[in-house]
């Protein structure tokens, strides 16, 4: 059915682009086989209106013209649907090349390579190589989580999903029904932002804590998708990046380099331990737990208690 609809949309687009005068619904129905097979006029009208809306959503500019007899016709002028010439300088081409390399480990690698080939065909200068190395370091975005691909497709297609999710403080995963908005990589981890239907609120989920398969669900979104989804800012606040006070911790020597990078001060204690003063904000306890036995919280007392509670929950699981 998906192939039949794609073929029908293509035929309709070709008819609208190939005509020099507006075509009426009757003429379009007689020109496209799928429309001739419609069981009734009402069925054809519904199919045509859906197809017309789908083509407009894809970016095709379709004009509606009424002739002297009051009959409505449709056409898509070539000059209104022609992209301007694409010109890229060396720096812009280099940026596109780096963007394509970023996705070499992900499902978008083929799409990125194909896009650059189309840019070459559209007139990208022959002396500019988007894949040319521009430094000793090359960007990579690792994608190891099995949930990444189905969630990426769900974000693109605006489809609700269901999955089992284990919070850092929970011993067992819980089912979640989510309307996915956006995916973002932060500090080497992938996060999903979306609307949690059961909790009736925006939530951010770390993909590595999704267990089992991601299952798509039917139906439309119930919550409005915001214009800007601040995944990174939300996770940063959980990780203590937005802090209004300080905490003192003991950190094993030679470990915890992300903590050391954030530290306001570092003091050697001997016996393989250092004392650090780090920013303390909401969610710092969850981040400290990830360092396991290499971190001991000295103060404040509430942070120490939160970390101990999280470690106990992990031990029980």
mmCIF file with all atom_site columns, C-alpha atoms in Angstrom, residues 248-253 260 266-276 296 298:
data_model
loop_
_atom_site.group_PDB
_atom_site.id
_atom_site.type_symbol
_atom_site.label_atom_id
_atom_site.label_alt_id
_atom_site.label_comp_id
_atom_site.label_asym_id
_atom_site.label_entity_id
_atom_site.label_seq_id
_atom_site.pdbx_PDB_ins_code
_atom_site.Cartn_x
_atom_site.Cartn_y
_atom_site.Cartn_z
_atom_site.occupancy
_atom_site.B_iso_or_equiv
_atom_site.pdbx_formal_charge
_atom_site.auth_seq_id
_atom_site.auth_comp_id
_atom_site.auth_asym_id
_atom_site.auth_atom_id
_atom_site.pdbx_PDB_model_num
ATOM 1  C CA . UNK A 1 248 ? 33.306 18.459 48.348 1.00 0.00 ? 248 UNK A CA 1
ATOM 2  C CA . UNK A 1 249 ? 34.179 14.950 47.202 1.00 0.00 ? 249 UNK A CA 1
ATOM 3  C CA . UNK A 1 250 ? 37.046 12.503 47.460 1.00 0.00 ? 250 UNK A CA 1
ATOM 4  C CA . UNK A 1 251 ? 38.144 11.167 44.088 1.00 0.00 ? 251 UNK A CA 1
ATOM 5  C CA . UNK A 1 252 ? 40.533 8.311  43.407 1.00 0.00 ? 252 UNK A CA 1
ATOM 6  C CA . UNK A 1 253 ? 43.763 9.483  41.767 1.00 0.00 ? 253 UNK A CA 1
ATOM 7  C CA . UNK A 1 260 ? 38.344 17.167 37.522 1.00 0.00 ? 260 UNK A CA 1
ATOM 8  C CA . UNK A 1 266 ? 41.860 19.983 43.629 1.00 0.00 ? 266 UNK A CA 1
ATOM 9  C CA . UNK A 1 267 ? 43.952 18.967 46.665 1.00 0.00 ? 267 UNK A CA 1
ATOM 10 C CA . UNK A 1 268 ? 46.047 15.826 47.008 1.00 0.00 ? 268 UNK A CA 1
ATOM 11 C CA . UNK A 1 269 ? 45.183 13.768 50.100 1.00 0.00 ? 269 UNK A CA 1
ATOM 12 C CA . UNK A 1 270 ? 47.680 10.954 49.639 1.00 0.00 ? 270 UNK A CA 1
ATOM 13 C CA . UNK A 1 271 ? 47.041 7.213  49.637 1.00 0.00 ? 271 UNK A CA 1
ATOM 14 C CA . UNK A 1 272 ? 45.704 7.470  46.079 1.00 0.00 ? 272 UNK A CA 1
ATOM 15 C CA . UNK A 1 273 ? 42.963 10.040 46.775 1.00 0.00 ? 273 UNK A CA 1
ATOM 16 C CA . UNK A 1 274 ? 42.304 13.702 45.953 1.00 0.00 ? 274 UNK A CA 1
ATOM 17 C CA . UNK A 1 275 ? 39.804 16.177 47.348 1.00 0.00 ? 275 UNK A CA 1
ATOM 18 C CA . UNK A 1 276 ? 37.777 18.234 44.864 1.00 0.00 ? 276 UNK A CA 1
ATOM 19 C CA . UNK A 1 296 ? 33.111 9.494  48.037 1.00 0.00 ? 296 UNK A CA 1
ATOM 20 C CA . UNK A 1 298 ? 32.154 14.493 51.866 1.00 0.00 ? 298 UNK A CA 1
#
